[in-house]
Coordinates of C-alpha atoms in Angstrom, one line a residue:
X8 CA 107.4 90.3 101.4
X9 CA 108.7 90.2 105.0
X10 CA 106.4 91.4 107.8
X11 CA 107.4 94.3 110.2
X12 CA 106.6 92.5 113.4
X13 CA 108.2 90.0 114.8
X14 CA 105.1 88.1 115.8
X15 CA 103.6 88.3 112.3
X16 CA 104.5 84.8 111.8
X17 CA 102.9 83.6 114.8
X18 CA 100.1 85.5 114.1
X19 CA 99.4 83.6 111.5
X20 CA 99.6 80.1 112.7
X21 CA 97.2 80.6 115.1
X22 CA 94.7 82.2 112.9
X23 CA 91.9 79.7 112.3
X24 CA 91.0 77.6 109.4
X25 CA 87.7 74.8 109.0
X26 CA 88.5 72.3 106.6
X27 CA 85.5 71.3 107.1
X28 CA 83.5 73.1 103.6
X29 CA 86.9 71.9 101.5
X30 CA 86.0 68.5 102.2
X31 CA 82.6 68.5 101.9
X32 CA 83.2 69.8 98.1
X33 CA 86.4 67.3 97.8
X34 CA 87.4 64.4 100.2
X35 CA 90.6 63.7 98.4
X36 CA 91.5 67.2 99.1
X37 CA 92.5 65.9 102.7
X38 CA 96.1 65.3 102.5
X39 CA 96.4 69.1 100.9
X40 CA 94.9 70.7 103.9
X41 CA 98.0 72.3 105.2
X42 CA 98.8 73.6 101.9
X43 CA 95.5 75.0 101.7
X44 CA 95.1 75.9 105.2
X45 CA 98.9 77.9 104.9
X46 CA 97.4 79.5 101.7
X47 CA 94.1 80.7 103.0
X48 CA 96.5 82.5 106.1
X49 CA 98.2 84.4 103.6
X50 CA 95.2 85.3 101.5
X51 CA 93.4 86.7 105.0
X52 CA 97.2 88.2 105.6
X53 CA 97.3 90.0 102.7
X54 CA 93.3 90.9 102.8
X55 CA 94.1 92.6 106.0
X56 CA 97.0 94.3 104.9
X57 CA 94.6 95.6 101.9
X58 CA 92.2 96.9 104.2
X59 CA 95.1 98.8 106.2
X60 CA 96.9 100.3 103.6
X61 CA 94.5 100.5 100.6
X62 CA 91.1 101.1 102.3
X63 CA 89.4 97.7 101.2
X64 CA 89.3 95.7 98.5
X65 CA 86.7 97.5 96.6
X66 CA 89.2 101.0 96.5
X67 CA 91.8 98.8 95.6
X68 CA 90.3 97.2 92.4
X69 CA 89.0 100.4 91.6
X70 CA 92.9 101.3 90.6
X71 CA 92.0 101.4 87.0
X72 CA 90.2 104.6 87.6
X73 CA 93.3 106.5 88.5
X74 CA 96.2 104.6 86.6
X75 CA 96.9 104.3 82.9
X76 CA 95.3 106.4 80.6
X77 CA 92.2 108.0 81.2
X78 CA 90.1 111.1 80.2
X79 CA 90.0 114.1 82.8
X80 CA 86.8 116.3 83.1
X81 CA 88.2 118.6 80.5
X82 CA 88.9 116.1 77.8
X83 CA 92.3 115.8 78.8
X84 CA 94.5 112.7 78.5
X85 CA 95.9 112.0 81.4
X86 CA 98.4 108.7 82.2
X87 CA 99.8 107.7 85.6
X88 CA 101.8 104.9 86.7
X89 CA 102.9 103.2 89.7
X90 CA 106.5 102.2 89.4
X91 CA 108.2 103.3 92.7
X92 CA 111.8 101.3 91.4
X93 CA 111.7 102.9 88.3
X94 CA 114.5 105.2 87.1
X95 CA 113.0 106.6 84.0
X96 CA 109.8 106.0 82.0
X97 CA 108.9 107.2 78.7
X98 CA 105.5 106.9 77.1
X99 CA 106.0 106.5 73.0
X100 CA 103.9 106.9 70.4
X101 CA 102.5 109.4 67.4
X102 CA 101.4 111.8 69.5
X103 CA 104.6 112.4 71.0
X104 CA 106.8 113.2 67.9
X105 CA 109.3 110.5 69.1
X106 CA 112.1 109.9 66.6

């Protein structure tokens, strides 16, 4: 996924990282730190971007709640899906008289 702002990769080099609790769980770990230290960017990158577009963490793991199949307040079935690429979708089974 590219970033919309030019400066998103510079953003990101200068966010901070302590190696420090990594190593004190691990000394060998030291010669991975820029792996790890490039991976915890992207994981505070993509936090943020959570928090922006989905409204946290917790609302975004709560997805289940909406999506697939689920039981509306008048015993209803109800299925949703995200696929924004998708070109057609079909839901199959006994209940649909599907030949």
């Amino acid at each position: 996924m590219t970033s919309p702002d030019p400066n998103h990769h510079a953003f990101l080099e200068q966010m901070e990282y302590d190696p420090k609790p990594v190593l004190n769980l691990d000394g060998y770990l030291k010669p991975h730190i820029p792996a790890i230290a490039t991976r915890y960017r992207l994981m505070k990158d993509w936090q943020a971007r959570i928090d922006q577009t989905e409204g946290g963490i917790e609302k975004f793991s709560r997805g289940y709640e909406r999506y697939g199949l689920n039981v509306g307040p008048n015993n209803e079935v109800i299925y949703r899906e995200w696929a924004p690429n998708a070109v057609k979708a079909s839901l199959i089974g006994d209940f649909s008289e599907y030949h």
